[in-house]
Amino acid sequence: MKLAYYPGCSLHSSAVEYDISTRKVCETLGIELAEIKDWVCCGSSPAHQKDELMSIALPAKNIALVREMGDLKEICAPCASCYSRLKVAKQKLADDNLRKDVETIIGSKCPDDIEVLHMLDVITDRLGLEAIKEKVVRSLDGMKIACYYGCLMTRPPKVTGKTNFENPTQMESLIEALGAEALDWNMKTFCCGAAFALTKTEVVLELTRKILADAAAVGADAIAVGCPLCHANLDGRQTQINRKFGTNFHIPVFYFTELMGLALGIRAGELGIFKHITETEDFLKERAFK
Amino acid sequence: MKVSKQQKNVTLDPGFAGEIQRRSGENVFMCYQCRKCASGCPSRMFMDSTPTELMRYAQLGMADEAMKKNTIWYCLSCQTCSARCPADIDIAHVVDTMRIIVQERKIKAQSNKLPLFNRLWMTMIKFMGRAYEPGIVVSLNLLSGKPAKDIGLGMKMIRKGKLKLWPSFKKPFAMIKMFAGARRLKK
């Protein structure tokens, strides 16, 4: 299976471990990722809040770049925000007037036969869980994981096409295929405040606190995420939350690709797990992971 | 329950709902005030008025009420309201449209850094093609007068190799051309 790969800005910087683990896992599973050559930012949340036309043109530019790479039919985006923007653009370009404007801006045709997939879709839908189960060499037996989806992996359903957007179970089925226990909890699609991480940090601290508190209440050993912004907030803000609210959270937050990597027998260091802000060393040592 | 004093002079803009529809395609008159958006909004506790009230302001043409309160600037674009709206209004898109109008008309936004953040981000990708995180953080902190914000976290991220310290330049000429093209089309 060969897919066009759109890492997005975060995966080249603050979420570099998501990029590393995604590539490692795909290599092990025989999925070939071809990074889109000279991809540009999808515009993320600033674009749709400031300039509607550019918020469609930027993802369209990237979709157009895929066509230059040959006959690839699918783009895989691990970042939930990039995934959402690419999907929205693809949907909006069904409007012929808008398509004409956008193609004038980007200076080339934008193909309409390229599908956008989140990394999780690639794993559970394209590859299938049976194929993963076969390759698990080190079961995550005994780990209690709270799967956190955040906003844009499932919402809005008109864009993502997900039917169970209030209570998704896609990541849970993957986590269980790896041998771990996926917990039932309330906050799996509650917003962490992502877009306000830099501008209104107090909002992020409050919302993230609620998520961490619920994960702790159901007895989660760790949280699994599939979005670099969710990870930055849940993983990076725990110290600040503990200081502000007098709590004592210390919950490791993993990308689902990192947990997959561990189950597939890849060493934690090679997956970039030690780059997390909330320490994972003790967690891994207790469970005898290398 | 918050009881607000009756206002005597309310300026109405009868074209407000029409402008929102023209720009976004969303018809705010479909809203029948069920409050599902307000009850599910994770950011409601920070807002001056609820998303439901915002829709009413739009219907009535109370543009000032809608755009000068902090409500639109506390929307997280989490899409919960849009996903749940029984009248199928993309409420988050309506909010985005109001934010775009505010920024275009340079209406003074209520005490927040979001318009500045948006401007910095868009300028950055216009010249660099990709977002450069350290650049965004430093310029935002300096321009909003909090130079030391999150400095501890930033240092930790640098130590862990989580920040790309040098920017990359991807297709700068093509990007500048794209932005210019979009500007021309809008005129």
mmCIF file with all atom_site columns, N, CA and C in Angstrom, chain B residues 113-178:
data_model
loop_
_atom_site.group_PDB
_atom_site.id
_atom_site.type_symbol
_atom_site.label_atom_id
_atom_site.label_alt_id
_atom_site.label_comp_id
_atom_site.label_asym_id
_atom_site.label_entity_id
_atom_site.label_seq_id
_atom_site.pdbx_PDB_ins_code
_atom_site.Cartn_x
_atom_site.Cartn_y
_atom_site.Cartn_z
_atom_site.occupancy
_atom_site.B_iso_or_equiv
_atom_site.pdbx_formal_charge
_atom_site.auth_seq_id
_atom_site.auth_comp_id
_atom_site.auth_asym_id
_atom_site.auth_atom_id
_atom_site.pdbx_PDB_model_num
ATOM 1   N N  . LYS B 1 113 ? -5.961 37.950 22.017 1.00 0.00 ? 113 LYS B N  1
ATOM 2   C CA . LYS B 1 113 ? -4.807 37.913 21.119 1.00 0.00 ? 113 LYS B CA 1
ATOM 3   C C  . LYS B 1 113 ? -5.081 37.155 19.833 1.00 0.00 ? 113 LYS B C  1
ATOM 4   N N  . LEU B 1 114 ? -6.313 36.644 19.701 1.00 0.00 ? 114 LEU B N  1
ATOM 5   C CA . LEU B 1 114 ? -6.580 35.781 18.552 1.00 0.00 ? 114 LEU B CA 1
ATOM 6   C C  . LEU B 1 114 ? -6.388 36.472 17.198 1.00 0.00 ? 114 LEU B C  1
ATOM 7   N N  . PRO B 1 115 ? -6.927 37.705 17.006 1.00 0.00 ? 115 PRO B N  1
ATOM 8   C CA . PRO B 1 115 ? -6.693 38.364 15.716 1.00 0.00 ? 115 PRO B CA 1
ATOM 9   C C  . PRO B 1 115 ? -5.202 38.550 15.437 1.00 0.00 ? 115 PRO B C  1
ATOM 10  N N  . LEU B 1 116 ? -4.444 38.874 16.478 1.00 0.00 ? 116 LEU B N  1
ATOM 11  C CA . LEU B 1 116 ? -2.994 39.048 16.321 1.00 0.00 ? 116 LEU B CA 1
ATOM 12  C C  . LEU B 1 116 ? -2.341 37.721 15.930 1.00 0.00 ? 116 LEU B C  1
ATOM 13  N N  . PHE B 1 117 ? -2.742 36.654 16.615 1.00 0.00 ? 117 PHE B N  1
ATOM 14  C CA . PHE B 1 117 ? -2.222 35.318 16.323 1.00 0.00 ? 117 PHE B CA 1
ATOM 15  C C  . PHE B 1 117 ? -2.515 34.937 14.872 1.00 0.00 ? 117 PHE B C  1
ATOM 16  N N  . ASN B 1 118 ? -3.779 35.180 14.443 1.00 0.00 ? 118 ASN B N  1
ATOM 17  C CA . ASN B 1 118 ? -4.161 34.850 13.068 1.00 0.00 ? 118 ASN B CA 1
ATOM 18  C C  . ASN B 1 118 ? -3.309 35.611 12.072 1.00 0.00 ? 118 ASN B C  1
ATOM 19  N N  . ARG B 1 119 ? -3.103 36.904 12.365 1.00 0.00 ? 119 ARG B N  1
ATOM 20  C CA . ARG B 1 119 ? -2.338 37.741 11.437 1.00 0.00 ? 119 ARG B CA 1
ATOM 21  C C  . ARG B 1 119 ? -0.897 37.248 11.337 1.00 0.00 ? 119 ARG B C  1
ATOM 22  N N  . LEU B 1 120 ? -0.306 36.954 12.513 1.00 0.00 ? 120 LEU B N  1
ATOM 23  C CA . LEU B 1 120 ? 1.087  36.481 12.519 1.00 0.00 ? 120 LEU B CA 1
ATOM 24  C C  . LEU B 1 120 ? 1.222  35.169 11.756 1.00 0.00 ? 120 LEU B C  1
ATOM 25  N N  . TRP B 1 121 ? 0.284  34.264 12.011 1.00 0.00 ? 121 TRP B N  1
ATOM 26  C CA . TRP B 1 121 ? 0.340  32.943 11.378 1.00 0.00 ? 121 TRP B CA 1
ATOM 27  C C  . TRP B 1 121 ? 0.256  33.071 9.858  1.00 0.00 ? 121 TRP B C  1
ATOM 28  N N  . MET B 1 122 ? -0.739 33.857 9.388  1.00 0.00 ? 122 MET B N  1
ATOM 29  C CA . MET B 1 122 ? -0.943 33.966 7.942  1.00 0.00 ? 122 MET B CA 1
ATOM 30  C C  . MET B 1 122 ? 0.245  34.663 7.278  1.00 0.00 ? 122 MET B C  1
ATOM 31  N N  . THR B 1 123 ? 0.811  35.676 7.965  1.00 0.00 ? 123 THR B N  1
ATOM 32  C CA . THR B 1 123 ? 1.975  36.351 7.408  1.00 0.00 ? 123 THR B CA 1
ATOM 33  C C  . THR B 1 123 ? 3.139  35.383 7.297  1.00 0.00 ? 123 THR B C  1
ATOM 34  N N  . MET B 1 124 ? 3.278  34.578 8.348  1.00 0.00 ? 124 MET B N  1
ATOM 35  C CA . MET B 1 124 ? 4.391  33.635 8.379  1.00 0.00 ? 124 MET B CA 1
ATOM 36  C C  . MET B 1 124 ? 4.306  32.634 7.227  1.00 0.00 ? 124 MET B C  1
ATOM 37  N N  . ILE B 1 125 ? 3.107  32.045 7.027  1.00 0.00 ? 125 ILE B N  1
ATOM 38  C CA . ILE B 1 125 ? 3.044  31.044 5.954  1.00 0.00 ? 125 ILE B CA 1
ATOM 39  C C  . ILE B 1 125 ? 3.093  31.697 4.571  1.00 0.00 ? 125 ILE B C  1
ATOM 40  N N  . LYS B 1 126 ? 2.733  32.971 4.516  1.00 0.00 ? 126 LYS B N  1
ATOM 41  C CA . LYS B 1 126 ? 2.832  33.669 3.235  1.00 0.00 ? 126 LYS B CA 1
ATOM 42  C C  . LYS B 1 126 ? 4.291  33.754 2.779  1.00 0.00 ? 126 LYS B C  1
ATOM 43  N N  . PHE B 1 127 ? 5.191  33.994 3.736  1.00 0.00 ? 127 PHE B N  1
ATOM 44  C CA . PHE B 1 127 ? 6.599  34.144 3.351  1.00 0.00 ? 127 PHE B CA 1
ATOM 45  C C  . PHE B 1 127 ? 7.421  32.876 3.513  1.00 0.00 ? 127 PHE B C  1
ATOM 46  N N  . MET B 1 128 ? 6.960  31.959 4.361  1.00 0.00 ? 128 MET B N  1
ATOM 47  C CA . MET B 1 128 ? 7.779  30.765 4.616  1.00 0.00 ? 128 MET B CA 1
ATOM 48  C C  . MET B 1 128 ? 7.149  29.483 4.092  1.00 0.00 ? 128 MET B C  1
ATOM 49  N N  . GLY B 1 129 ? 5.859  29.524 3.807  1.00 0.00 ? 129 GLY B N  1
ATOM 50  C CA . GLY B 1 129 ? 5.203  28.315 3.325  1.00 0.00 ? 129 GLY B CA 1
ATOM 51  C C  . GLY B 1 129 ? 4.718  27.407 4.438  1.00 0.00 ? 129 GLY B C  1
ATOM 52  N N  . ARG B 1 130 ? 5.492  27.350 5.512  1.00 0.00 ? 130 ARG B N  1
ATOM 53  C CA . ARG B 1 130 ? 5.091  26.511 6.635  1.00 0.00 ? 130 ARG B CA 1
ATOM 54  C C  . ARG B 1 130 ? 5.135  27.315 7.931  1.00 0.00 ? 130 ARG B C  1
ATOM 55  N N  . ALA B 1 131 ? 4.402  26.841 8.924  1.00 0.00 ? 131 ALA B N  1
ATOM 56  C CA . ALA B 1 131 ? 4.423  27.523 10.208 1.00 0.00 ? 131 ALA B CA 1
ATOM 57  C C  . ALA B 1 131 ? 5.759  27.255 10.902 1.00 0.00 ? 131 ALA B C  1
ATOM 58  N N  . TYR B 1 132 ? 6.286  28.277 11.532 1.00 0.00 ? 132 TYR B N  1
ATOM 59  C CA . TYR B 1 132 ? 7.553  28.174 12.251 1.00 0.00 ? 132 TYR B CA 1
ATOM 60  C C  . TYR B 1 132 ? 7.229  28.446 13.717 1.00 0.00 ? 132 TYR B C  1
ATOM 61  N N  . GLU B 1 133 ? 7.094  27.368 14.485 1.00 0.00 ? 133 GLU B N  1
ATOM 62  C CA . GLU B 1 133 ? 6.536  27.479 15.835 1.00 0.00 ? 133 GLU B CA 1
ATOM 63  C C  . GLU B 1 133 ? 7.293  28.436 16.765 1.00 0.00 ? 133 GLU B C  1
ATOM 64  N N  . PRO B 1 134 ? 8.638  28.313 16.861 1.00 0.00 ? 134 PRO B N  1
ATOM 65  C CA . PRO B 1 134 ? 9.316  29.245 17.773 1.00 0.00 ? 134 PRO B CA 1
ATOM 66  C C  . PRO B 1 134 ? 9.091  30.703 17.383 1.00 0.00 ? 134 PRO B C  1
ATOM 67  N N  . GLY B 1 135 ? 9.052  30.958 16.077 1.00 0.00 ? 135 GLY B N  1
ATOM 68  C CA . GLY B 1 135 ? 8.823  32.322 15.594 1.00 0.00 ? 135 GLY B CA 1
ATOM 69  C C  . GLY B 1 135 ? 7.462  32.845 16.008 1.00 0.00 ? 135 GLY B C  1
ATOM 70  N N  . ILE B 1 136 ? 6.435  31.981 15.884 1.00 0.00 ? 136 ILE B N  1
ATOM 71  C CA . ILE B 1 136 ? 5.075  32.359 16.273 1.00 0.00 ? 136 ILE B CA 1
ATOM 72  C C  . ILE B 1 136 ? 5.024  32.690 17.773 1.00 0.00 ? 136 ILE B C  1
ATOM 73  N N  . VAL B 1 137 ? 5.597  31.791 18.584 1.00 0.00 ? 137 VAL B N  1
ATOM 74  C CA . VAL B 1 137 ? 5.526  31.965 20.031 1.00 0.00 ? 137 VAL B CA 1
ATOM 75  C C  . VAL B 1 137 ? 6.231  33.253 20.453 1.00 0.00 ? 137 VAL B C  1
ATOM 76  N N  . VAL B 1 138 ? 7.459  33.440 19.948 1.00 0.00 ? 138 VAL B N  1
ATOM 77  C CA . VAL B 1 138 ? 8.238  34.604 20.374 1.00 0.00 ? 138 VAL B CA 1
ATOM 78  C C  . VAL B 1 138 ? 7.565  35.896 19.915 1.00 0.00 ? 138 VAL B C  1
ATOM 79  N N  . SER B 1 139 ? 7.126  35.942 18.647 1.00 0.00 ? 139 SER B N  1
ATOM 80  C CA . SER B 1 139 ? 6.536  37.196 18.177 1.00 0.00 ? 139 SER B CA 1
ATOM 81  C C  . SER B 1 139 ? 5.216  37.472 18.875 1.00 0.00 ? 139 SER B C  1
ATOM 82  N N  . LEU B 1 140 ? 4.421  36.431 19.123 1.00 0.00 ? 140 LEU B N  1
ATOM 83  C CA . LEU B 1 140 ? 3.148  36.632 19.821 1.00 0.00 ? 140 LEU B CA 1
ATOM 84  C C  . LEU B 1 140 ? 3.380  37.136 21.248 1.00 0.00 ? 140 LEU B C  1
ATOM 85  N N  . ASN B 1 141 ? 4.335  36.519 21.951 1.00 0.00 ? 141 ASN B N  1
ATOM 86  C CA . ASN B 1 141 ? 4.615  36.940 23.319 1.00 0.00 ? 141 ASN B CA 1
ATOM 87  C C  . ASN B 1 141 ? 5.130  38.368 23.382 1.00 0.00 ? 141 ASN B C  1
ATOM 88  N N  . LEU B 1 142 ? 6.015  38.710 22.440 1.00 0.00 ? 142 LEU B N  1
ATOM 89  C CA . LEU B 1 142 ? 6.579  40.065 22.449 1.00 0.00 ? 142 LEU B CA 1
ATOM 90  C C  . LEU B 1 142 ? 5.491  41.094 22.144 1.00 0.00 ? 142 LEU B C  1
ATOM 91  N N  . LEU B 1 143 ? 4.694  40.818 21.098 1.00 0.00 ? 143 LEU B N  1
ATOM 92  C CA . LEU B 1 143 ? 3.695  41.802 20.675 1.00 0.00 ? 143 LEU B CA 1
ATOM 93  C C  . LEU B 1 143 ? 2.525  41.909 21.646 1.00 0.00 ? 143 LEU B C  1
ATOM 94  N N  . SER B 1 144 ? 2.307  40.872 22.453 1.00 0.00 ? 144 SER B N  1
ATOM 95  C CA . SER B 1 144 ? 1.210  40.985 23.411 1.00 0.00 ? 144 SER B CA 1
ATOM 96  C C  . SER B 1 144 ? 1.718  41.348 24.803 1.00 0.00 ? 144 SER B C  1
ATOM 97  N N  . GLY B 1 145 ? 3.013  41.678 24.893 1.00 0.00 ? 145 GLY B N  1
ATOM 98  C CA . GLY B 1 145 ? 3.552  42.210 26.143 1.00 0.00 ? 145 GLY B CA 1
ATOM 99  C C  . GLY B 1 145 ? 3.779  41.181 27.236 1.00 0.00 ? 145 GLY B C  1
ATOM 100 N N  . LYS B 1 146 ? 3.891  39.897 26.866 1.00 0.00 ? 146 LYS B N  1
ATOM 101 C CA . LYS B 1 146 ? 4.195  38.878 27.884 1.00 0.00 ? 146 LYS B CA 1
ATOM 102 C C  . LYS B 1 146 ? 5.388  38.061 27.423 1.00 0.00 ? 146 LYS B C  1
ATOM 103 N N  . PRO B 1 147 ? 6.570  38.681 27.365 1.00 0.00 ? 147 PRO B N  1
ATOM 104 C CA . PRO B 1 147 ? 7.718  38.010 26.755 1.00 0.00 ? 147 PRO B CA 1
ATOM 105 C C  . PRO B 1 147 ? 8.117  36.710 27.434 1.00 0.00 ? 147 PRO B C  1
ATOM 106 N N  . ALA B 1 148 ? 7.804  36.548 28.724 1.00 0.00 ? 148 ALA B N  1
ATOM 107 C CA . ALA B 1 148 ? 8.300  35.364 29.434 1.00 0.00 ? 148 ALA B CA 1
ATOM 108 C C  . ALA B 1 148 ? 7.273  34.240 29.503 1.00 0.00 ? 148 ALA B C  1
ATOM 109 N N  . LYS B 1 149 ? 6.135  34.395 28.807 1.00 0.00 ? 149 LYS B N  1
ATOM 110 C CA . LYS B 1 149 ? 5.079  33.385 28.910 1.00 0.00 ? 149 LYS B CA 1
ATOM 111 C C  . LYS B 1 149 ? 5.556  32.019 28.390 1.00 0.00 ? 149 LYS B C  1
ATOM 112 N N  . ASP B 1 150 ? 5.288  30.974 29.148 1.00 0.00 ? 150 ASP B N  1
ATOM 113 C CA . ASP B 1 150 ? 5.605  29.586 28.770 1.00 0.00 ? 150 ASP B CA 1
ATOM 114 C C  . ASP B 1 150 ? 7.086  29.348 28.515 1.00 0.00 ? 150 ASP B C  1
ATOM 115 N N  . ILE B 1 151 ? 7.942  30.172 29.122 1.00 0.00 ? 151 ILE B N  1
ATOM 116 C CA . ILE B 1 151 ? 9.361  30.049 28.801 1.00 0.00 ? 151 ILE B CA 1
ATOM 117 C C  . ILE B 1 151 ? 9.934  28.728 29.321 1.00 0.00 ? 151 ILE B C  1
ATOM 118 N N  . GLY B 1 152 ? 9.438  28.292 30.505 1.00 0.00 ? 152 GLY B N  1
ATOM 119 C CA . GLY B 1 152 ? 9.909  27.028 31.083 1.00 0.00 ? 152 GLY B CA 1
ATOM 120 C C  . GLY B 1 152 ? 9.578  25.854 30.178 1.00 0.00 ? 152 GLY B C  1
ATOM 121 N N  . LEU B 1 153 ? 8.326  25.838 29.719 1.00 0.00 ? 153 LEU B N  1
ATOM 122 C CA . LEU B 1 153 ? 7.878  24.765 28.830 1.00 0.00 ? 153 LEU B CA 1
ATOM 123 C C  . LEU B 1 153 ? 8.674  24.775 27.528 1.00 0.00 ? 153 LEU B C  1
ATOM 124 N N  . GLY B 1 154 ? 8.913  26.001 27.013 1.00 0.00 ? 154 GLY B N  1
ATOM 125 C CA . GLY B 1 154 ? 9.667  26.141 25.768 1.00 0.00 ? 154 GLY B CA 1
ATOM 126 C C  . GLY B 1 154 ? 11.079 25.592 25.901 1.00 0.00 ? 154 GLY B C  1
ATOM 127 N N  . MET B 1 155 ? 11.732 25.909 27.034 1.00 0.00 ? 155 MET B N  1
ATOM 128 C CA . MET B 1 155 ? 13.104 25.426 27.253 1.00 0.00 ? 155 MET B CA 1
ATOM 129 C C  . MET B 1 155 ? 13.136 23.904 27.317 1.00 0.00 ? 155 MET B C  1
ATOM 130 N N  . LYS B 1 156 ? 12.115 23.358 28.013 1.00 0.00 ? 156 LYS B N  1
ATOM 131 C CA . LYS B 1 156 ? 12.038 21.898 28.144 1.00 0.00 ? 156 LYS B CA 1
ATOM 132 C C  . LYS B 1 156 ? 11.875 21.256 26.764 1.00 0.00 ? 156 LYS B C  1
ATOM 133 N N  . MET B 1 157 ? 11.026 21.907 25.921 1.00 0.00 ? 157 MET B N  1
ATOM 134 C CA . MET B 1 157 ? 10.811 21.357 24.583 1.00 0.00 ? 157 MET B CA 1
ATOM 135 C C  . MET B 1 157 ? 12.086 21.404 23.749 1.00 0.00 ? 157 MET B C  1
ATOM 136 N N  . ILE B 1 158 ? 12.852 22.479 23.917 1.00 0.00 ? 158 ILE B N  1
ATOM 137 C CA . ILE B 1 158 ? 14.110 22.583 23.170 1.00 0.00 ? 158 ILE B CA 1
ATOM 138 C C  . ILE B 1 158 ? 15.079 21.488 23.637 1.00 0.00 ? 158 ILE B C  1
ATOM 139 N N  . ARG B 1 159 ? 15.141 21.290 24.968 1.00 0.00 ? 159 ARG B N  1
ATOM 140 C CA . ARG B 1 159 ? 16.029 20.254 25.510 1.00 0.00 ? 159 ARG B CA 1
ATOM 141 C C  . ARG B 1 159 ? 15.672 18.864 24.970 1.00 0.00 ? 159 ARG B C  1
ATOM 142 N N  . LYS B 1 160 ? 14.362 18.645 24.805 1.00 0.00 ? 160 LYS B N  1
ATOM 143 C CA . LYS B 1 160 ? 13.906 17.333 24.332 1.00 0.00 ? 160 LYS B CA 1
ATOM 144 C C  . LYS B 1 160 ? 13.962 17.224 22.810 1.00 0.00 ? 160 LYS B C  1
ATOM 145 N N  . GLY B 1 161 ? 14.393 18.277 22.146 1.00 0.00 ? 161 GLY B N  1
ATOM 146 C CA . GLY B 1 161 ? 14.458 18.236 20.680 1.00 0.00 ? 161 GLY B CA 1
ATOM 147 C C  . GLY B 1 161 ? 13.082 18.277 20.044 1.00 0.00 ? 161 GLY B C  1
ATOM 148 N N  . LYS B 1 162 ? 12.149 18.983 20.681 1.00 0.00 ? 162 LYS B N  1
ATOM 149 C CA . LYS B 1 162 ? 10.786 19.038 20.179 1.00 0.00 ? 162 LYS B CA 1
ATOM 150 C C  . LYS B 1 162 ? 10.493 20.325 19.414 1.00 0.00 ? 162 LYS B C  1
ATOM 151 N N  . LEU B 1 163 ? 11.444 21.220 19.320 1.00 0.00 ? 163 LEU B N  1
ATOM 152 C CA . LEU B 1 163 ? 11.184 22.442 18.554 1.00 0.00 ? 163 LEU B CA 1
ATOM 153 C C  . LEU B 1 163 ? 12.189 22.533 17.425 1.00 0.00 ? 163 LEU B C  1
ATOM 154 N N  . LYS B 1 164 ? 11.673 22.843 16.274 1.00 0.00 ? 164 LYS B N  1
ATOM 155 C CA . LYS B 1 164 ? 12.557 23.002 15.133 1.00 0.00 ? 164 LYS B CA 1
ATOM 156 C C  . LYS B 1 164 ? 13.076 24.432 15.181 1.00 0.00 ? 164 LYS B C  1
ATOM 157 N N  . LEU B 1 165 ? 14.362 24.574 15.431 1.00 0.00 ? 165 LEU B N  1
ATOM 158 C CA . LEU B 1 165 ? 14.861 25.924 15.720 1.00 0.00 ? 165 LEU B CA 1
ATOM 159 C C  . LEU B 1 165 ? 15.076 26.760 14.467 1.00 0.00 ? 165 LEU B C  1
ATOM 160 N N  . TRP B 1 166 ? 15.324 26.102 13.336 1.00 0.00 ? 166 TRP B N  1
ATOM 161 C CA . TRP B 1 166 ? 15.522 26.868 12.110 1.00 0.00 ? 166 TRP B CA 1
ATOM 162 C C  . TRP B 1 166 ? 14.310 26.753 11.202 1.00 0.00 ? 166 TRP B C  1
ATOM 163 N N  . PRO B 1 167 ? 13.839 27.860 10.683 1.00 0.00 ? 167 PRO B N  1
ATOM 164 C CA . PRO B 1 167 ? 12.667 27.786 9.805  1.00 0.00 ? 167 PRO B CA 1
ATOM 165 C C  . PRO B 1 167 ? 13.035 27.175 8.457  1.00 0.00 ? 167 PRO B C  1
ATOM 166 N N  . SER B 1 168 ? 12.024 26.592 7.804  1.00 0.00 ? 168 SER B N  1
ATOM 167 C CA . SER B 1 168 ? 12.274 26.118 6.448  1.00 0.00 ? 168 SER B CA 1
ATOM 168 C C  . SER B 1 168 ? 11.473 27.010 5.508  1.00 0.00 ? 168 SER B C  1
ATOM 169 N N  . PHE B 1 169 ? 11.986 27.214 4.329  1.00 0.00 ? 169 PHE B N  1
ATOM 170 C CA . PHE B 1 169 ? 11.264 28.041 3.362  1.00 0.00 ? 169 PHE B CA 1
ATOM 171 C C  . PHE B 1 169 ? 10.798 27.159 2.219  1.00 0.00 ? 169 PHE B C  1
ATOM 172 N N  . LYS B 1 170 ? 9.485  27.038 2.096  1.00 0.00 ? 170 LYS B N  1
ATOM 173 C CA . LYS B 1 170 ? 8.941  26.199 1.040  1.00 0.00 ? 170 LYS B CA 1
ATOM 174 C C  . LYS B 1 170 ? 8.109  27.051 0.095  1.00 0.00 ? 170 LYS B C  1
ATOM 175 N N  . LYS B 1 171 ? 8.472  27.035 -1.166 1.00 0.00 ? 171 LYS B N  1
ATOM 176 C CA . LYS B 1 171 ? 7.721  27.734 -2.197 1.00 0.00 ? 171 LYS B CA 1
ATOM 177 C C  . LYS B 1 171 ? 7.348  29.172 -1.823 1.00 0.00 ? 171 LYS B C  1
ATOM 178 N N  . PRO B 1 172 ? 8.285  29.982 -1.331 1.00 0.00 ? 172 PRO B N  1
ATOM 179 C CA . PRO B 1 172 ? 7.893  31.327 -0.896 1.00 0.00 ? 172 PRO B CA 1
ATOM 180 C C  . PRO B 1 172 ? 7.296  32.164 -2.028 1.00 0.00 ? 172 PRO B C  1
ATOM 181 N N  . PHE B 1 173 ? 7.842  32.023 -3.242 1.00 0.00 ? 173 PHE B N  1
ATOM 182 C CA . PHE B 1 173 ? 7.324  32.871 -4.327 1.00 0.00 ? 173 PHE B CA 1
ATOM 183 C C  . PHE B 1 173 ? 5.915  32.441 -4.718 1.00 0.00 ? 173 PHE B C  1
ATOM 184 N N  . ALA B 1 174 ? 5.730  31.119 -4.797 1.00 0.00 ? 174 ALA B N  1
ATOM 185 C CA . ALA B 1 174 ? 4.398  30.606 -5.127 1.00 0.00 ? 174 ALA B CA 1
ATOM 186 C C  . ALA B 1 174 ? 3.382  31.021 -4.072 1.00 0.00 ? 174 ALA B C  1
ATOM 187 N N  . MET B 1 175 ? 3.814  31.010 -2.807 1.00 0.00 ? 175 MET B N  1
ATOM 188 C CA . MET B 1 175 ? 2.889  31.366 -1.729 1.00 0.00 ? 175 MET B CA 1
ATOM 189 C C  . MET B 1 175 ? 2.501  32.838 -1.795 1.00 0.00 ? 175 MET B C  1
ATOM 190 N N  . ILE B 1 176 ? 3.492  33.706 -1.992 1.00 0.00 ? 176 ILE B N  1
ATOM 191 C CA . ILE B 1 176 ? 3.201  35.134 -2.068 1.00 0.00 ? 176 ILE B CA 1
ATOM 192 C C  . ILE B 1 176 ? 2.239  35.395 -3.231 1.00 0.00 ? 176 ILE B C  1
ATOM 193 N N  . LYS B 1 177 ? 2.478  34.668 -4.328 1.00 0.00 ? 177 LYS B N  1
ATOM 194 C CA . LYS B 1 177 ? 1.599  34.812 -5.493 1.00 0.00 ? 177 LYS B CA 1
ATOM 195 C C  . LYS B 1 177 ? 0.176  34.352 -5.175 1.00 0.00 ? 177 LYS B C  1
ATOM 196 N N  . MET B 1 178 ? 0.077  33.247 -4.418 1.00 0.00 ? 178 MET B N  1
ATOM 197 C CA . MET B 1 178 ? -1.246 32.738 -4.049 1.00 0.00 ? 178 MET B CA 1
ATOM 198 C C  . MET B 1 178 ? -2.010 33.749 -3.191 1.00 0.00 ? 178 MET B C  1
#
